[in-house]
Coordinates of C-alpha atoms in Angstrom, one line a residue:
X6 CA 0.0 0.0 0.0
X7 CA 2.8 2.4 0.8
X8 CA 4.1 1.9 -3.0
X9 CA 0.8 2.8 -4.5
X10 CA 0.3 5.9 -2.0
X11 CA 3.8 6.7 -3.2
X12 CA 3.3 6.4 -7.0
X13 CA -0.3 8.2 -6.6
X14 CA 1.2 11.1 -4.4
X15 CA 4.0 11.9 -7.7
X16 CA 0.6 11.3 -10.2
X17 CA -1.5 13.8 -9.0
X18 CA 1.1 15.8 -8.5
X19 CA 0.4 17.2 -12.2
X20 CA -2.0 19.7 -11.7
X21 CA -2.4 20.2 -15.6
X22 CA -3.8 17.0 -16.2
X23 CA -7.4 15.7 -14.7
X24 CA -8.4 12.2 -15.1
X25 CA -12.2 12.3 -16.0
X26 CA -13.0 8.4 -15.1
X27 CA -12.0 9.4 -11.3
X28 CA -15.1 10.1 -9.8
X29 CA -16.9 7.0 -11.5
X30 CA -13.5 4.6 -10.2
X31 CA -13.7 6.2 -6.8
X32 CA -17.3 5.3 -6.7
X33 CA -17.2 1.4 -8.1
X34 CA -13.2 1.3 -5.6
X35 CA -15.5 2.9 -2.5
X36 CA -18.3 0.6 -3.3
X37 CA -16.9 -2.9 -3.3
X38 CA -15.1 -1.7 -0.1
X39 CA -18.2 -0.5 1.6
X40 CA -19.9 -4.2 0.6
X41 CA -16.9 -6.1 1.7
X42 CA -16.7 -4.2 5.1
X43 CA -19.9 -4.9 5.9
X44 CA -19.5 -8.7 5.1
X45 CA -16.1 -8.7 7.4
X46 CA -18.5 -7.0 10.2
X47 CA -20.8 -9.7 10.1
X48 CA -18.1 -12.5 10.4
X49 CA -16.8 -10.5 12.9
X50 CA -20.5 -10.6 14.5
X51 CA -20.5 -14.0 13.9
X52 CA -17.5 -14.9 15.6
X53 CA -18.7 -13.3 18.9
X54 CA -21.8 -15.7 19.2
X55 CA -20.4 -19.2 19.8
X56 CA -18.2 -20.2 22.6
X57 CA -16.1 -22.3 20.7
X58 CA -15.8 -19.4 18.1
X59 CA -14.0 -17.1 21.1
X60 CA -11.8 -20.5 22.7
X61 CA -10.6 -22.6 19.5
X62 CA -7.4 -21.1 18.5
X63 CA -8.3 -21.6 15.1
X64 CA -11.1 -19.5 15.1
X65 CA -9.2 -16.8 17.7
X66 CA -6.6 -16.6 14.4
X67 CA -9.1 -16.2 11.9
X68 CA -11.0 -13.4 14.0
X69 CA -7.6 -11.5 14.2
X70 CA -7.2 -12.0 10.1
X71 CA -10.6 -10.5 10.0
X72 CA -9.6 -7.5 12.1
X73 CA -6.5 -6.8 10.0
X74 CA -7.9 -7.1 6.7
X75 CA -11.1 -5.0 7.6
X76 CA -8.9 -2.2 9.0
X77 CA -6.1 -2.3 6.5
X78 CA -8.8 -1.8 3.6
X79 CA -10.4 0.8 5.5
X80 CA -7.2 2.8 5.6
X81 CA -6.4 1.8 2.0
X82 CA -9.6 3.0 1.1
X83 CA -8.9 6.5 2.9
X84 CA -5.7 7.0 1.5
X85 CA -6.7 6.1 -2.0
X86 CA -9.7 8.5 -2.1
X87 CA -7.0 11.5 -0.6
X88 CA -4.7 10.8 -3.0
X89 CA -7.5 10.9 -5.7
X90 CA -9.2 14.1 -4.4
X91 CA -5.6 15.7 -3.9
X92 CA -6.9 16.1 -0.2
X93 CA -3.5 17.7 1.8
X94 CA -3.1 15.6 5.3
X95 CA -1.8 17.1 8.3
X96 CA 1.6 15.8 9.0
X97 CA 1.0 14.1 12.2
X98 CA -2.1 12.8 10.8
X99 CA -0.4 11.4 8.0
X100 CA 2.4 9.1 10.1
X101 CA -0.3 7.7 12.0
X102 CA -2.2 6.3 8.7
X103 CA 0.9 5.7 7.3
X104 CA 2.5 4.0 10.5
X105 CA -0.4 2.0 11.0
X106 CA -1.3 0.8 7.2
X107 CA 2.4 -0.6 7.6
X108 CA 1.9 -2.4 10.8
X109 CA -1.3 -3.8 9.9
X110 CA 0.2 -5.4 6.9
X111 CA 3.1 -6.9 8.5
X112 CA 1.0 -8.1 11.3
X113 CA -1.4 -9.7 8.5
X114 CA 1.7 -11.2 7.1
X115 CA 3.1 -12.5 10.4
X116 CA -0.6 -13.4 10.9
X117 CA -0.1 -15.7 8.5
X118 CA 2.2 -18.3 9.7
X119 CA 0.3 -18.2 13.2
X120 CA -2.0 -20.0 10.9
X121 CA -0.1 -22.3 9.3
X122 CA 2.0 -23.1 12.7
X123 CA -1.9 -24.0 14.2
X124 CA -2.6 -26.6 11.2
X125 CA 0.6 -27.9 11.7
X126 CA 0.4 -29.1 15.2
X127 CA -3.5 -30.5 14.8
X128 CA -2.1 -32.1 12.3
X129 CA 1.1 -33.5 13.4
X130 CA 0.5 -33.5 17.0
X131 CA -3.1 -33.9 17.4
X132 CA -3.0 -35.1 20.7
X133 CA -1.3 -32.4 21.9
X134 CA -3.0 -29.6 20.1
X135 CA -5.5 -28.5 23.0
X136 CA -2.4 -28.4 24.9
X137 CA -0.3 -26.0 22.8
X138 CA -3.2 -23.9 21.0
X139 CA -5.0 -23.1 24.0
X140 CA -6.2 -19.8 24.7
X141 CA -3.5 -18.0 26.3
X142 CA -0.9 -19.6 24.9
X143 CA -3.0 -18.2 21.0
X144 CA -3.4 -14.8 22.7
X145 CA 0.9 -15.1 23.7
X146 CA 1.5 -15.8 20.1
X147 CA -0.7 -12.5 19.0
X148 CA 1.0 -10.3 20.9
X149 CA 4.2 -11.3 19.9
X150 CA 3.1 -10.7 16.3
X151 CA 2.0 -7.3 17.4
X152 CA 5.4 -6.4 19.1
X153 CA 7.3 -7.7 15.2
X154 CA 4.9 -5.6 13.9
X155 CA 5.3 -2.2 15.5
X156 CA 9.4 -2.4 15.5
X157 CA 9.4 -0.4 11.9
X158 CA 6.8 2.0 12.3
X159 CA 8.0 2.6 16.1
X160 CA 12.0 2.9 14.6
X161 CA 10.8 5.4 12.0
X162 CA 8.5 7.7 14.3
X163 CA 11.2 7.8 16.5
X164 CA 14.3 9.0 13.5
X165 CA 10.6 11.0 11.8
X166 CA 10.6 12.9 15.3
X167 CA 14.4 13.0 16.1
X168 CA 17.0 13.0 13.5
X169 CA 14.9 13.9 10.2
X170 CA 14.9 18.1 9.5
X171 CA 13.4 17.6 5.9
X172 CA 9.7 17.1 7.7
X173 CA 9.5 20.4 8.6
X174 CA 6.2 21.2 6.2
X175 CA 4.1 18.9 5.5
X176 CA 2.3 20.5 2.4
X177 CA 2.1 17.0 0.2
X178 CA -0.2 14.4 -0.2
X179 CA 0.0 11.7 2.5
X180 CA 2.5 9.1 0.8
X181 CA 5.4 7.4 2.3
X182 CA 7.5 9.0 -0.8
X183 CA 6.5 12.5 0.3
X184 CA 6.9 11.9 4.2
X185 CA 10.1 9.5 4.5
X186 CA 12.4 11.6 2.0
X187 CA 15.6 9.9 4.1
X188 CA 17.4 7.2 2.6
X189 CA 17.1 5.2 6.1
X190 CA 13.5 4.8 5.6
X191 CA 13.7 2.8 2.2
X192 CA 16.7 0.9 4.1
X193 CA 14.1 0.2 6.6
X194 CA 11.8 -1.4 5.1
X195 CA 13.5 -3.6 2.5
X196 CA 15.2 -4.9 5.4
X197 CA 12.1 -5.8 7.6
X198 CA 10.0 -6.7 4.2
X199 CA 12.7 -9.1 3.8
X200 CA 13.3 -10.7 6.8
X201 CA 9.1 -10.9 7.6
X202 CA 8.4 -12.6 4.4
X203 CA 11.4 -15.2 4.2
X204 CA 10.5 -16.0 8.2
X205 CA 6.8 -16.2 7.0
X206 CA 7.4 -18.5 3.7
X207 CA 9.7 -21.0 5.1
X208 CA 7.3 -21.2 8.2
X209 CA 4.6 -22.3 5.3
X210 CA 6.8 -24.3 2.7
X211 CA 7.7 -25.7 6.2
X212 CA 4.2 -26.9 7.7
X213 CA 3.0 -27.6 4.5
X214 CA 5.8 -30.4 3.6
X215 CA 5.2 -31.6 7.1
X216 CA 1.5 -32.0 6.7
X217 CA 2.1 -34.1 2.9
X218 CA 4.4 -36.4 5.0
X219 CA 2.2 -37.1 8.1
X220 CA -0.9 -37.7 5.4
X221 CA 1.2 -40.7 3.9
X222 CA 1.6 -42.0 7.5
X223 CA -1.2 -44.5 7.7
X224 CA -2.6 -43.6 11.2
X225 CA -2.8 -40.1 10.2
X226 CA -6.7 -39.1 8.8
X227 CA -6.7 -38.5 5.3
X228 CA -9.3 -36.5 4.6
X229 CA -8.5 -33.9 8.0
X230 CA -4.9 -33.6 6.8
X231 CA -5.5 -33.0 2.8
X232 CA -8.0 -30.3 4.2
X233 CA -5.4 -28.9 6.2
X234 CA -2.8 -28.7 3.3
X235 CA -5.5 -27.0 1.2
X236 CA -5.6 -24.2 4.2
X237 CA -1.8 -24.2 4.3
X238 CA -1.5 -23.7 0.4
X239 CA -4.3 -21.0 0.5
X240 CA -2.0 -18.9 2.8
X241 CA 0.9 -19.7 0.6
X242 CA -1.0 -18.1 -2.5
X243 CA -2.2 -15.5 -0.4
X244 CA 1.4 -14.7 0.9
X245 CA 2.0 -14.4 -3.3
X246 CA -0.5 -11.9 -3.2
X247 CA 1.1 -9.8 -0.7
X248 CA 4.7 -10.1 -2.5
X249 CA 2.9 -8.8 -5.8
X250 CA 1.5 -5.7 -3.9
X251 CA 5.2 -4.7 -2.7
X252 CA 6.2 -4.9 -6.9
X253 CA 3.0 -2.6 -7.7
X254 CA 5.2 0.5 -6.8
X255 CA 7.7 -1.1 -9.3
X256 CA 5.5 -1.6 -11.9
X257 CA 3.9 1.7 -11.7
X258 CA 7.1 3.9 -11.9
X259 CA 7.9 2.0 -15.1
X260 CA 4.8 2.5 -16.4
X261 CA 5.1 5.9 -15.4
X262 CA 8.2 6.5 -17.1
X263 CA 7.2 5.1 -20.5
X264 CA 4.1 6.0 -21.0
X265 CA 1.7 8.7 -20.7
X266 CA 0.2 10.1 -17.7
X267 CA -3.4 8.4 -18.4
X268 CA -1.9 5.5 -19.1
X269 CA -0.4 5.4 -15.8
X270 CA -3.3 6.6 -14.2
X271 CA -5.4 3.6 -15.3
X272 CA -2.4 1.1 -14.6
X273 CA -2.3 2.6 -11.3
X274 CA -5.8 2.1 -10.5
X275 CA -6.0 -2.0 -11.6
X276 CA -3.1 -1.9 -9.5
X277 CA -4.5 -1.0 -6.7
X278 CA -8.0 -2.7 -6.8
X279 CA -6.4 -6.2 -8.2
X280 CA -3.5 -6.5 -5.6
X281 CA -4.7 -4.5 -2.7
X282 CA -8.2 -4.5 -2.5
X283 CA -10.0 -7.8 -3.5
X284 CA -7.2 -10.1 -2.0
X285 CA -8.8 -8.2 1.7
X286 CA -11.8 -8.9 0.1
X287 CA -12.0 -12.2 -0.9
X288 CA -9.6 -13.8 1.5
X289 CA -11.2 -13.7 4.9
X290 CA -15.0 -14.9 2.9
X291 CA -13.2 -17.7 1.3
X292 CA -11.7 -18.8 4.7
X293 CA -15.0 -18.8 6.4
X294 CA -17.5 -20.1 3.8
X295 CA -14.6 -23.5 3.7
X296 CA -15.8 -24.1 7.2
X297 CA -19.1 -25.3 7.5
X298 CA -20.2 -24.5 11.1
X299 CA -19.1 -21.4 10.5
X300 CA -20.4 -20.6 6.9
X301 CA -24.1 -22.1 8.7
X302 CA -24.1 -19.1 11.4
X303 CA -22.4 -16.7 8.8
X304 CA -25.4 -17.0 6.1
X305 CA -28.0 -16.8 9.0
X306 CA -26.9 -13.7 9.9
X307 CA -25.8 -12.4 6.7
X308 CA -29.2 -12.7 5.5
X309 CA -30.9 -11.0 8.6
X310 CA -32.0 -14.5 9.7
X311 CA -33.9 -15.3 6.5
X312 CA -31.9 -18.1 5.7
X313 CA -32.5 -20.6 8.4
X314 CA -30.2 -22.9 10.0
X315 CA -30.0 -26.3 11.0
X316 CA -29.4 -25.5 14.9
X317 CA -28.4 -29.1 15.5
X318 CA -25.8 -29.9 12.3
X319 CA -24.5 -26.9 13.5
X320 CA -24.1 -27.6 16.9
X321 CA -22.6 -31.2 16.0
X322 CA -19.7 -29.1 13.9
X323 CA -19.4 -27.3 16.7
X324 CA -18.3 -30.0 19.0
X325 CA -16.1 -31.5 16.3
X326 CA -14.0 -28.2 16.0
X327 CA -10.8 -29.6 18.3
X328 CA -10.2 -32.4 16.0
X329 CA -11.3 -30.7 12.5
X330 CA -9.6 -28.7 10.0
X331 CA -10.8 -25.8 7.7

């Protein structure tokens, strides 16, 4: 996200040129985010009603992806619609979005392999998988995401505050490119984009070898670990999403350098709704409609309770939710 608010901060930069399709894109862009926020609140919702929903560590993980994505696209969605109305941001105002869009993508990232790690041991250590994915132990693992998370935005609010004397006017649009104008902040974040997503894709290559060997084991249960592998390789394709949003900024400054300034503009915008928008979109409903007590409760609500549920299938899910896998 910080490479598209970069590239669309030097875009509309040129007053001289207006693109004519931007209200119509800001409507459709606002839209589908509007539709898919509401659909995160009720999973959210949904998530709250059950026991099981608040103590399964699966489910815990899954709330916490929820979270993330629904505020990350909030903030995307804020940022995108300044930089398209060429609304000027308050400095200070501007390092919070910008501090927290970063964290929450990291901590989505990190977010992740929590998940993977969790499929893993009910998996390969189902006997012990109350035992290691309970509650607190979930909750532990969270916050220690959360603590990764913050170290970049914290280190660069504290050299933003400190050491930097070119933020003394902040008369730009809110982009990382206009803000972080030090070469420490690009050093920054290569370095923790790096390290993040090589600890995040060998944790999933990792756990979803592991998985394919226990399901050739014959006391293992097929059908629970080839489900589980389908979850593992559904983060692994979503972690490809995530590495093709950091190359948008690539793409666009190429674009942007030769071709025209339309041109650019349009690239700019598929850009931003194909690799930043429906992956939080579509990611946390594909999660949640693959598990069927879930998906049950989801549509009831969803629907305002028109849809009706089978209240006992439901509750027999329910029960099986220790042992079973997305």
């Amino acid at each position: 996200m910080s490479a598209f608010n970069g590239s669309t901060s030097n875009l509309t930069q040129i007053k001289s040129l207006v693109d004519r399709d931007a209200p119509v894109k800001t409507f459709l862009c606002v839209t589908t985010c509007v539709i898919f926020l509401y659909v995160n609140g009720v999973m959210i919702f949904t998530l709250r009603k059950k026991t099981v929903f608040q103590e399964a560590s699966r489910y815990i993980l899954f709330g916490h992806m929820l979270w993330l994505d629904t505020l990350h696209l909030f903030m995307s969605v804020v940022l995108f619609v300044c930089a398209v109305s060429r609304i000027v941001i308050l400095k200070n105002v501007c390092i919070f979005l910008l501090a927290a869009a970063q964290s929450l993508y990291q901590v989505a990232l990190l977010n992740l392999a929590l998940m993977s790690l969790e499929r893993y041991v009910a998996i390969c250590f189902p006997l012990r998988h109350a035992e290691i994915t309970n509650y607190r132990r979930t909750n532990m693992a969270i916050g220690a995401v959360w603590m990764m998370g913050l170290i970049q935005c914290l280190s660069e609010m504290i050299i933003f505050y400190a050491i930097d004397t070119t933020n003394t006017v902040m008369n730009l649009f809110c982009s990382r490119t206009t803000l972080f104008r030090l070469q420490i902040y690009k050093k920054l974040e290569i370095a923790f984009t790096c390290i993040f997503f090589v600890l995040v894709c060998f944790v999933i290559i990792f756990t979803y070898a592991s998985i394919a060997a226990v399901a050739k084991t014959a006391s293992c249960d097929k059908a629970s670990a080839k489900k589980a592998n389908k979850t593992v390789l559904l983060h692994l394709i979503q972690l490809g999403l995530c590495a093709a949003s950091i190359l948008v900024g690539v793409i666009q400054e190429v674009i942007y350098v030769y071709t025209d300034y339309m041109t650019s503009l349009h690239v700019m915008y598929f850009c931003f709704v194909v690799f930043m928008i429906f992956p939080k979109c579509l990611s946390p409903l594909i999660y949640g409609l693959r598990d069927q007590a879930f998906s049950t409760l989801f549509k009831y609500y969803f629907t305002f309770g028109l849809k009706k549920q089978n209240s006992c299938n439901t509750e027999m899910h329910l029960e099986r939710e220790k042992v079973d896998t997305i």
